CSV table of N, CA and C in Angstrom, one decimal:
chain,number,residue,atom,x,y,z
A,196,MET,N,120.4,-123.8,-9.8
A,196,MET,CA,119.4,-124.8,-9.9
A,196,MET,C,118.5,-124.6,-10.2
A,197,GLU,N,118.3,-126.4,-10.8
A,197,GLU,CA,117.8,-126.3,-12.8
A,197,GLU,C,116.1,-126.3,-11.6
A,198,ARG,N,115.6,-126.4,-12.8
A,198,ARG,CA,114.6,-125.5,-13.6
A,198,ARG,C,113.7,-126.1,-12.6
A,199,ILE,N,113.6,-127.9,-12.5
A,199,ILE,CA,112.8,-128.6,-11.8
A,199,ILE,C,112.7,-128.5,-10.4
A,200,GLY,N,114.3,-128.1,-9.7
A,200,GLY,CA,114.4,-128.1,-8.2
A,200,GLY,C,114.0,-126.7,-7.8
A,201,GLU,N,113.5,-126.1,-8.7
A,201,GLU,CA,113.5,-124.8,-8.9
A,201,GLU,C,111.7,-124.8,-8.3
A,202,THR,N,111.0,-124.6,-9.4
A,202,THR,CA,109.3,-125.7,-9.5
A,202,THR,C,109.5,-125.8,-8.4
A,203,LEU,N,110.0,-127.1,-8.0
A,203,LEU,CA,108.8,-128.0,-6.4
A,203,LEU,C,110.1,-126.9,-5.8
A,204,LEU,N,110.6,-126.1,-4.5
A,204,LEU,CA,111.3,-124.2,-3.7
A,204,LEU,C,109.5,-124.2,-3.9
A,205,MET,N,109.6,-123.3,-5.2
A,205,MET,CA,108.0,-122.4,-5.6
A,205,MET,C,106.9,-123.1,-5.5
A,206,SER,N,107.1,-123.9,-5.4
A,206,SER,CA,105.2,-124.6,-4.6
A,206,SER,C,105.3,-124.8,-2.8
A,207,ASN,N,106.3,-125.2,-2.1
A,207,ASN,CA,107.2,-125.2,-1.2
A,207,ASN,C,106.2,-123.6,-0.5
A,208,ILE,N,106.8,-122.7,-1.2
A,208,ILE,CA,106.4,-121.5,-0.4
A,208,ILE,C,105.3,-120.4,-0.8
A,209,LEU,N,104.8,-121.0,-1.8
A,209,LEU,CA,103.5,-120.7,-2.3
A,209,LEU,C,102.1,-119.9,-1.6
A,210,GLU,N,102.4,-120.1,0.2
A,210,GLU,CA,101.8,-119.8,1.8
A,210,GLU,C,102.0,-118.0,1.6
A,211,PHE,N,102.5,-117.2,1.0
A,211,PHE,CA,103.1,-116.3,1.3
A,211,PHE,C,103.6,-116.0,-0.6
A,212,SER,N,102.6,-114.8,-1.0
A,212,SER,CA,103.5,-114.2,-2.5
A,212,SER,C,104.0,-113.1,-2.9
A,213,SER,N,104.9,-112.7,-0.9
A,213,SER,CA,105.8,-112.4,-1.7
A,213,SER,C,106.3,-111.7,0.1
A,214,GLU,N,107.3,-111.2,1.1
A,214,GLU,CA,107.7,-111.0,2.3
A,214,GLU,C,106.9,-109.7,2.8
A,215,ARG,N,105.9,-109.6,2.6
A,215,ARG,CA,105.3,-108.3,2.8
A,215,ARG,C,104.5,-109.3,2.7
A,216,GLU,N,103.5,-109.9,2.4
A,216,GLU,CA,102.6,-110.1,2.9
A,216,GLU,C,102.5,-111.4,3.9
A,217,LEU,N,104.2,-112.1,4.2
A,217,LEU,CA,103.8,-112.9,5.0
A,217,LEU,C,103.9,-112.4,6.6
A,218,VAL,N,104.2,-111.6,6.5
A,218,VAL,CA,105.6,-110.0,7.4
A,218,VAL,C,103.6,-109.8,7.7
A,219,ASP,N,102.6,-108.7,6.4
A,219,ASP,CA,100.9,-108.6,6.8
A,219,ASP,C,101.0,-109.8,7.9
A,220,VAL,N,100.7,-111.2,7.4
A,220,VAL,CA,100.6,-112.3,7.9
A,220,VAL,C,100.4,-112.3,10.1
A,221,PHE,N,101.9,-112.2,9.9
A,221,PHE,CA,102.4,-112.6,10.9
A,221,PHE,C,102.4,-111.4,11.7
A,222,LEU,N,102.1,-109.4,11.4
A,222,LEU,CA,101.5,-108.9,12.0
A,222,LEU,C,100.0,-108.6,12.5
A,223,GLU,N,99.2,-109.1,11.9
A,223,GLU,CA,98.2,-110.2,12.3
A,223,GLU,C,97.9,-110.4,13.0
A,224,ASN,N,98.9,-112.0,13.8
A,224,ASN,CA,99.4,-112.7,14.7
A,224,ASN,C,99.3,-112.1,16.1
A,225,ILE,N,100.3,-111.4,16.2
A,225,ILE,CA,101.0,-110.6,17.5
A,225,ILE,C,100.1,-109.4,17.1
A,226,HIS,N,99.9,-108.5,16.5
A,226,HIS,CA,97.8,-107.9,17.0
A,226,HIS,C,97.2,-108.8,17.3
A,227,SER,N,97.2,-110.3,18.0
A,227,SER,CA,95.7,-110.6,17.3
A,227,SER,C,95.9,-111.3,19.4
A,228,GLY,N,96.8,-110.6,19.6
A,228,GLY,CA,96.8,-110.4,21.0
A,228,GLY,C,96.9,-111.9,21.4
A,229,VAL,N,97.5,-113.2,20.9
A,229,VAL,CA,97.3,-114.1,21.7
A,229,VAL,C,98.8,-114.7,20.6
A,230,SER,N,100.0,-114.1,20.7
A,230,SER,CA,100.8,-114.3,20.6
A,230,SER,C,101.7,-115.0,21.3
A,231,PRO,N,102.8,-114.9,21.0
A,231,PRO,CA,103.6,-115.8,22.3
A,231,PRO,C,104.5,-114.8,23.3
A,232,TRP,N,104.4,-113.2,22.8
A,232,TRP,CA,104.5,-111.9,23.1
A,232,TRP,C,102.9,-111.6,23.8
A,233,GLY,N,102.4,-112.4,23.0
A,233,GLY,CA,101.1,-111.7,24.6
A,233,GLY,C,100.8,-110.1,23.4
A,234,THR,N,99.8,-109.7,24.1
A,234,THR,CA,99.4,-107.9,22.9
A,234,THR,C,100.4,-107.0,22.5
A,235,ALA,N,101.2,-107.1,21.2
A,235,ALA,CA,102.7,-106.0,21.7
A,235,ALA,C,102.5,-105.3,20.4
A,236,SER,N,103.4,-104.3,20.5
A,236,SER,CA,103.5,-103.5,20.2
A,236,SER,C,104.4,-103.5,19.5
A,237,THR,N,103.6,-102.7,17.5
A,237,THR,CA,105.2,-102.6,16.5
A,237,THR,C,105.2,-101.5,16.0
A,238,ALA,N,106.2,-102.0,15.6
A,238,ALA,CA,106.9,-101.2,14.0
A,238,ALA,C,107.1,-101.9,12.6
A,239,ILE,N,107.2,-101.0,11.5
A,239,ILE,CA,107.8,-102.0,11.0
A,239,ILE,C,108.4,-101.5,10.3
A,240,GLU,N,110.1,-101.5,9.4
A,240,GLU,CA,111.1,-101.9,9.1
A,240,GLU,C,112.3,-100.0,10.5
A,241,PHE,N,112.5,-100.8,10.8
A,241,PHE,CA,113.8,-100.4,12.2
A,241,PHE,C,115.0,-99.5,10.7
A,242,ASP,N,115.2,-98.4,10.3
A,242,ASP,CA,116.0,-98.4,9.5
A,242,ASP,C,117.9,-97.9,10.5
A,243,TYR,N,118.1,-98.2,11.0
A,243,TYR,CA,119.7,-98.4,11.8
A,243,TYR,C,120.4,-98.4,11.2
A,244,GLN,N,122.5,-98.5,11.7
A,244,GLN,CA,122.6,-98.1,10.3
A,244,GLN,C,123.6,-99.8,10.2
A,245,SER,N,123.0,-100.7,11.1
A,245,SER,CA,123.6,-102.6,10.3
A,245,SER,C,122.6,-102.6,10.0
A,246,GLY,N,121.4,-101.8,8.5
A,246,GLY,CA,120.4,-102.5,8.5
A,246,GLY,C,119.1,-102.0,8.8
A,247,ILE,N,117.9,-102.4,8.0
A,247,ILE,CA,116.1,-102.0,8.4
A,247,ILE,C,116.0,-103.4,8.4
A,248,THR,N,115.4,-103.6,9.9
A,248,THR,CA,114.9,-104.9,10.7
A,248,THR,C,113.7,-104.5,9.9
A,249,ASP,N,112.8,-105.4,9.3
A,249,ASP,CA,111.2,-106.1,9.1
A,249,ASP,C,110.0,-105.6,9.9
A,250,VAL,N,110.2,-105.6,11.8
A,250,VAL,CA,109.3,-106.0,12.0
A,250,VAL,C,110.0,-105.6,13.5
A,251,ILE,N,109.9,-104.3,14.7
A,251,ILE,CA,110.7,-104.6,16.1
A,251,ILE,C,108.8,-104.9,16.6
A,252,ALA,N,109.6,-105.5,17.3
A,252,ALA,CA,108.1,-104.9,19.0
A,252,ALA,C,107.9,-105.2,20.3
A,253,ILE,N,108.3,-105.1,21.5
A,253,ILE,CA,107.7,-104.6,22.7
A,253,ILE,C,105.9,-105.7,23.1
A,254,GLY,N,106.6,-106.4,23.8
A,254,GLY,CA,105.9,-107.5,24.5
A,254,GLY,C,105.6,-107.2,25.5
A,255,SER,N,103.7,-107.9,25.9
A,255,SER,CA,103.5,-107.3,26.6
A,255,SER,C,104.9,-107.6,28.2
A,256,ASP,N,105.9,-107.9,28.4
A,256,ASP,CA,106.4,-108.0,29.3
A,256,ASP,C,107.4,-106.9,29.4
A,257,ALA,N,107.6,-106.4,28.4
A,257,ALA,CA,108.1,-104.7,28.3
A,257,ALA,C,109.6,-105.5,27.3
A,258,ARG,N,110.2,-107.4,27.0
A,258,ARG,CA,110.9,-106.0,26.5
A,258,ARG,C,111.2,-106.4,25.1
A,259,LEU,N,111.8,-106.0,24.5
A,259,LEU,CA,112.7,-105.7,22.7
A,259,LEU,C,112.6,-106.4,21.8
A,260,VAL,N,111.6,-106.7,20.8
A,260,VAL,CA,112.2,-108.1,20.1
A,260,VAL,C,112.1,-107.8,18.6
A,261,ALA,N,113.1,-108.5,18.1
A,261,ALA,CA,113.1,-108.2,16.3
A,261,ALA,C,113.1,-109.5,15.9
A,262,PHE,N,112.1,-108.7,14.8
A,262,PHE,CA,111.6,-110.0,14.2
A,262,PHE,C,112.2,-110.6,11.9
A,263,GLU,N,113.2,-111.0,11.4
A,263,GLU,CA,113.8,-110.9,10.2
A,263,GLU,C,113.0,-112.1,9.6
A,264,ALA,N,112.2,-111.6,8.1
A,264,ALA,CA,111.5,-112.9,7.8
A,264,ALA,C,111.7,-112.3,6.0
A,265,LYS,N,112.0,-113.6,6.1
A,265,LYS,CA,112.8,-114.4,4.3
A,265,LYS,C,111.7,-115.3,3.7
A,266,LEU,N,110.8,-114.9,2.9
A,266,LEU,CA,110.7,-116.5,1.8
A,266,LEU,C,111.3,-117.5,1.5
A,267,THR,N,112.8,-117.2,1.8
A,267,THR,CA,113.5,-118.5,1.4
A,267,THR,C,114.9,-118.2,2.0
A,268,ARG,N,115.4,-117.2,1.6
A,268,ARG,CA,117.3,-117.0,1.8
A,268,ARG,C,117.6,-117.3,4.0
A,269,TRP,N,117.1,-118.6,4.2
A,269,TRP,CA,117.3,-118.7,5.7
A,269,TRP,C,118.5,-117.8,6.3
A,270,LYS,N,119.2,-118.4,5.7
A,270,LYS,CA,120.8,-118.4,6.3
A,270,LYS,C,121.0,-116.5,6.2
A,271,VAL,N,120.8,-115.6,4.9
A,271,VAL,CA,120.6,-114.8,5.4
A,271,VAL,C,120.1,-113.9,6.5
A,272,ALA,N,119.0,-114.9,6.9
A,272,ALA,CA,118.1,-114.2,8.3
A,272,ALA,C,118.5,-114.2,9.1
A,273,VAL,N,119.3,-115.3,9.4
A,273,VAL,CA,120.1,-115.4,10.0
A,273,VAL,C,121.2,-114.7,11.0
A,274,HIS,N,121.7,-114.1,10.0
A,274,HIS,CA,123.3,-113.0,10.0
A,274,HIS,C,122.4,-112.0,10.4
A,275,GLN,N,121.5,-111.8,10.0
A,275,GLN,CA,120.1,-110.5,9.8
A,275,GLN,C,120.5,-110.2,11.1
A,276,ALA,N,119.3,-111.3,11.4
A,276,ALA,CA,118.7,-111.6,13.6
A,276,ALA,C,119.6,-111.3,13.8
A,277,PHE,N,121.0,-112.4,14.0
A,277,PHE,CA,122.3,-112.0,14.6
A,277,PHE,C,122.5,-110.0,15.1
A,278,LYS,N,122.6,-109.4,14.2
A,278,LYS,CA,122.9,-108.7,14.2
A,278,LYS,C,122.4,-107.3,14.6
A,279,ASN,N,120.3,-107.8,14.6
A,279,ASN,CA,119.5,-106.9,15.7
A,279,ASN,C,119.6,-107.2,17.1
A,280,THR,N,120.6,-108.5,17.2
A,280,THR,CA,120.8,-108.1,18.5
A,280,THR,C,121.7,-107.1,19.5
A,281,CYS,N,122.4,-106.5,18.9
A,281,CYS,CA,122.7,-105.1,19.2
A,281,CYS,C,121.7,-104.6,19.9
A,282,PHE,N,120.5,-104.2,19.0
A,282,PHE,CA,119.9,-103.4,20.4
A,282,PHE,C,118.6,-103.7,20.3
A,283,ALA,N,117.8,-105.1,19.9
A,283,ALA,CA,117.3,-106.2,20.2
A,283,ALA,C,117.6,-106.9,21.8
A,284,GLU,N,115.9,-107.3,22.7
A,284,GLU,CA,116.3,-108.1,23.6
A,284,GLU,C,116.0,-109.9,23.4
A,285,GLU,N,115.7,-109.9,22.1
A,285,GLU,CA,115.3,-111.3,21.7
A,285,GLU,C,115.0,-110.5,20.3
A,286,SER,N,115.6,-111.8,19.0
A,286,SER,CA,115.8,-111.2,17.3
A,286,SER,C,115.3,-112.5,16.9
A,287,TYR,N,114.6,-112.7,16.4
A,287,TYR,CA,113.9,-114.2,15.7
A,287,TYR,C,114.1,-114.2,13.8
A,288,VAL,N,113.9,-115.6,13.4
A,288,VAL,CA,113.9,-114.7,11.7
A,288,VAL,C,112.4,-116.0,11.8
A,289,VAL,N,111.6,-115.3,10.8
A,289,VAL,CA,110.4,-115.0,10.9
A,289,VAL,C,110.3,-116.1,8.9
A,290,LEU,N,109.6,-117.5,8.6
A,290,LEU,CA,109.8,-117.8,7.9
A,290,LEU,C,108.4,-118.8,7.8
A,291,PRO,N,108.3,-118.9,5.9
A,291,PRO,CA,107.2,-119.6,5.5
A,291,PRO,C,107.6,-121.2,6.4
A,292,LYS,N,106.3,-121.4,6.1
A,292,LYS,CA,106.5,-123.5,6.8
A,292,LYS,C,107.5,-124.1,7.1
A,293,SER,N,107.3,-124.5,5.5
A,293,SER,CA,107.6,-125.4,5.0
A,293,SER,C,109.5,-125.5,5.2
A,294,ILE,N,109.7,-124.0,4.2
A,294,ILE,CA,111.4,-123.0,4.5
A,294,ILE,C,112.2,-124.1,6.4
A,295,ALA,N,111.3,-123.2,7.2
A,295,ALA,CA,111.2,-122.8,8.6
A,295,ALA,C,111.3,-124.0,9.1
A,296,LEU,N,111.0,-125.3,9.1
A,296,LEU,CA,110.8,-126.5,9.0
A,296,LEU,C,112.9,-126.9,8.1
A,297,ARG,N,112.7,-127.2,6.9
A,297,ARG,CA,113.7,-127.4,7.4
A,297,ARG,C,114.8,-126.1,6.9
A,298,ALA,N,115.2,-125.5,7.7
A,298,ALA,CA,116.2,-123.7,8.2
A,298,ALA,C,116.1,-124.7,9.3
A,299,TYR,N,115.3,-125.3,10.6
A,299,TYR,CA,115.3,-126.7,11.7
A,299,TYR,C,116.4,-127.4,12.1
A,300,THR,N,116.8,-128.2,10.9
A,300,THR,CA,117.3,-129.3,10.5
A,300,THR,C,118.8,-128.8,10.9
A,301,GLN,N,119.0,-127.3,11.0
A,301,GLN,CA,120.4,-126.8,11.1
A,301,GLN,C,120.1,-125.5,11.8
A,302,GLN,N,119.9,-126.3,13.6
A,302,GLN,CA,119.2,-125.5,13.9
A,302,GLN,C,120.9,-124.7,14.6
A,303,GLY,N,121.7,-125.5,15.1
A,303,GLY,CA,122.7,-125.5,15.3
A,303,GLY,C,123.0,-124.0,15.2
A,304,GLU,N,122.8,-123.2,13.9
A,304,GLU,CA,123.3,-121.8,13.1
A,304,GLU,C,122.1,-120.6,13.9
A,305,PHE,N,120.9,-120.8,13.9
A,305,PHE,CA,120.6,-120.4,15.3
A,305,PHE,C,121.1,-120.8,16.7
A,306,LEU,N,121.7,-121.4,17.1
A,306,LEU,CA,121.9,-121.4,18.3
A,306,LEU,C,123.7,-120.6,18.7
A,307,LYS,N,124.1,-120.9,18.0
A,307,LYS,CA,125.0,-120.1,18.2
A,307,LYS,C,125.2,-118.7,17.5
A,308,ARG,N,125.0,-118.3,17.0
A,308,ARG,CA,124.2,-116.9,16.8
A,308,ARG,C,122.7,-116.5,18.3
A,309,ARG,N,122.7,-117.2,18.6
A,309,ARG,CA,121.5,-116.9,19.9
A,309,ARG,C,120.1,-116.4,19.8
A,310,VAL,N,119.9,-117.0,18.0
A,310,VAL,CA,118.8,-116.6,17.4
A,310,VAL,C,117.1,-117.3,17.3
A,311,GLY,N,115.6,-116.8,17.9
A,311,GLY,CA,115.7,-117.8,17.1
A,311,GLY,C,114.5,-118.9,16.4
A,312,LEU,N,113.7,-118.9,16.1
A,312,LEU,CA,113.1,-119.1,14.9
A,312,LEU,C,111.1,-119.4,14.4
A,313,CYS,N,110.9,-118.9,14.4
A,313,CYS,CA,109.9,-119.3,14.0
A,313,CYS,C,108.4,-119.0,12.3
A,314,TYR,N,107.4,-119.6,12.4
A,314,TYR,CA,106.7,-120.1,11.4
A,314,TYR,C,105.1,-119.2,11.7
A,315,VAL,N,104.4,-118.6,10.6
A,315,VAL,CA,103.3,-118.3,11.1
A,315,VAL,C,102.4,-120.0,10.1
A,316,GLU,N,101.3,-120.7,11.2
A,316,GLU,CA,100.8,-120.9,10.2
A,316,GLU,C,99.1,-121.0,10.7
A,317,ASP,N,97.7,-121.1,9.8
A,317,ASP,CA,96.6,-120.5,10.6
A,317,ASP,C,97.2,-118.2,11.1
A,318,SER,N,96.5,-119.1,12.5
A,318,SER,CA,96.0,-118.0,12.8
A,318,SER,C,97.3,-118.4,14.3
A,319,ASN,N,98.6,-118.8,13.8
A,319,ASN,CA,99.6,-119.0,15.3
A,319,ASN,C,100.7,-118.4,15.0
A,320,ILE,N,101.9,-118.5,15.4
A,320,ILE,CA,102.7,-118.6,15.4
A,320,ILE,C,103.7,-119.4,15.6
A,321,VAL,N,103.9,-120.3,15.7
A,321,VAL,CA,104.4,-121.7,16.1
A,321,VAL,C,106.3,-121.1,15.9
A,322,ILE,N,106.9,-121.2,17.5
A,322,ILE,CA,108.6,-120.7,17.3
A,322,ILE,C,108.8,-122.7,17.6
A,323,LEU,N,109.3,-123.0,16.4
A,323,LEU,CA,110.4,-124.1,16.9
A,323,LEU,C,111.5,-124.2,17.3
A,324,LEU,N,112.0,-122.5,17.7
A,324,LEU,CA,113.9,-122.2,18.3
A,324,LEU,C,113.2,-120.9,19.3
A,325,ALA,N,113.0,-121.1,20.1
A,325,ALA,CA,113.5,-119.3,21.1
A,325,ALA,C,114.7,-119.3,21.7
A,326,ALA,N,114.3,-118.5,20.9
A,326,ALA,CA,116.1,-116.9,21.7
A,326,ALA,C,115.5,-116.4,22.3
A,327,PRO,N,116.6,-116.9,22.8
A,327,PRO,CA,117.5,-116.3,24.2
A,327,PRO,C,117.4,-115.4,24.6
A,328,ARG,N,116.8,-114.5,25.7
A,328,ARG,CA,116.9,-113.3,26.3
A,328,ARG,C,118.8,-112.5,25.9
A,329,VAL,N,118.5,-111.7,25.7
A,329,VAL,CA,120.3,-111.4,25.4
A,329,VAL,C,120.0,-109.3,26.2
A,330,SER,N,121.0,-109.0,26.5
A,330,SER,CA,121.7,-107.6,27.2
A,330,SER,C,122.4,-107.2,25.7
A,331,PRO,N,121.2,-106.1,24.7
A,331,PRO,CA,121.8,-105.2,24.5
A,331,PRO,C,123.2,-104.6,24.5
A,332,LEU,N,123.5,-104.9,24.3
A,332,LEU,CA,124.7,-103.5,23.2
A,332,LEU,C,124.9,-102.5,23.7
A,333,ASN,N,124.1,-102.4,22.2
A,333,ASN,CA,123.5,-100.4,22.3
A,333,ASN,C,122.5,-99.5,23.2
A,334,LEU,N,122.7,-99.8,24.0
A,334,LEU,CA,121.5,-99.2,25.2
A,334,LEU,C,120.9,-98.3,24.1
A,335,TRP,N,121.4,-97.2,23.5
A,335,TRP,CA,121.2,-96.2,22.8
A,335,TRP,C,120.1,-96.7,21.8
A,336,LEU,N,120.3,-97.1,20.6
A,336,LEU,CA,119.9,-97.3,20.0
A,336,LEU,C,118.8,-99.0,19.8
A,337,ASN,N,119.0,-99.1,21.5
A,337,ASN,CA,117.8,-99.4,21.6
A,337,ASN,C,116.0,-99.0,22.2
A,338,ALA,N,117.1,-97.4,23.4
A,338,ALA,CA,115.9,-96.5,23.1
A,338,ALA,C,115.5,-96.1,21.8
A,339,GLN,N,116.1,-95.9,20.9
A,339,GLN,CA,115.9,-95.5,19.4
A,339,GLN,C,114.6,-96.6,18.9
A,340,ALA,N,115.0,-97.3,18.2
A,340,ALA,CA,114.3,-98.8,18.7
A,340,ALA,C,112.5,-98.4,19.4
A,341,THR,N,112.8,-98.4,21.1
A,341,THR,CA,111.2,-97.8,21.3
A,341,THR,C,111.4,-96.9,20.6
A,342,ASN,N,111.5,-95.9,20.4
A,342,ASN,CA,110.7,-94.4,20.1
A,342,ASN,C,110.3,-94.6,18.2
A,343,HIS,N,111.3,-95.7,17.8
A,343,HIS,CA,110.3,-96.0,16.4
A,343,HIS,C,108.9,-96.6,17.3
A,344,ILE,N,109.5,-97.9,17.3
A,344,ILE,CA,108.0,-98.5,17.5
A,344,ILE,C,106.7,-96.6,18.5
A,345,ARG,N,107.2,-96.7,19.7
A,345,ARG,CA,106.1,-95.7,20.1
A,345,ARG,C,105.3,-94.4,18.5
A,346,ASP,N,106.2,-94.2,17.9
A,346,ASP,CA,106.3,-92.2,16.7
A,346,ASP,C,105.9,-92.9,15.9
A,347,ASN,N,106.2,-95.2,15.1
A,347,ASN,CA,106.1,-95.9,13.8
A,347,ASN,C,104.7,-96.8,14.8
A,348,ARG,N,103.6,-96.8,15.3
A,348,ARG,CA,103.3,-98.5,15.2
A,348,ARG,C,102.6,-99.2,14.9
A,349,GLU,N,102.6,-99.9,13.7
A,349,GLU,CA,101.7,-101.1,12.5
A,349,GLU,C,100.5,-100.4,12.9
A,350,GLN,N,99.5,-100.3,12.9
A,350,GLN,CA,99.1,-100.3,12.5
A,350,GLN,C,98.0,-101.5,11.6
A,351,LEU,N,96.6,-101.5,12.2
A,351,LEU,CA,96.0,-102.8,10.9
A,351,LEU,C,94.5,-102.1,10.2
A,352,HIS,N,95.5,-102.7,9.2
A,352,HIS,CA,94.0,-101.5,8.0
A,352,HIS,C,91.9,-103.1,8.3
């Protein structure tokens, strides 16, 4: 990528200085109780054989939701989110707003993998594409993820 293009890209993602900051702001919004998933219990970095999921949550309706956060590489996040559907009932990609809006123009990539797309803006989580509810293929892994949340609840500092 050209230096000028790189500078423009970086100026669009200055909303967050790191992926961890994006995840932290996302978690603050989920824990606020006004997220699209209601009051949710969450855990970070669920490690399973196919990867490490950034955030998993059990919403007020008791369904397990997985979230993959990226600053720029949304195609990688879509692939990771798709893999998470083996245990999660819904799976989302979380991006900075400017990148999410760009990724939304390729919504077919999300739809064919049954993955949702959202971003954080101020104190709201905005869903651009709702993830359809799926039946997890690995129920034992779904139970393991649920236990991971129970044992490792992410607390706000």
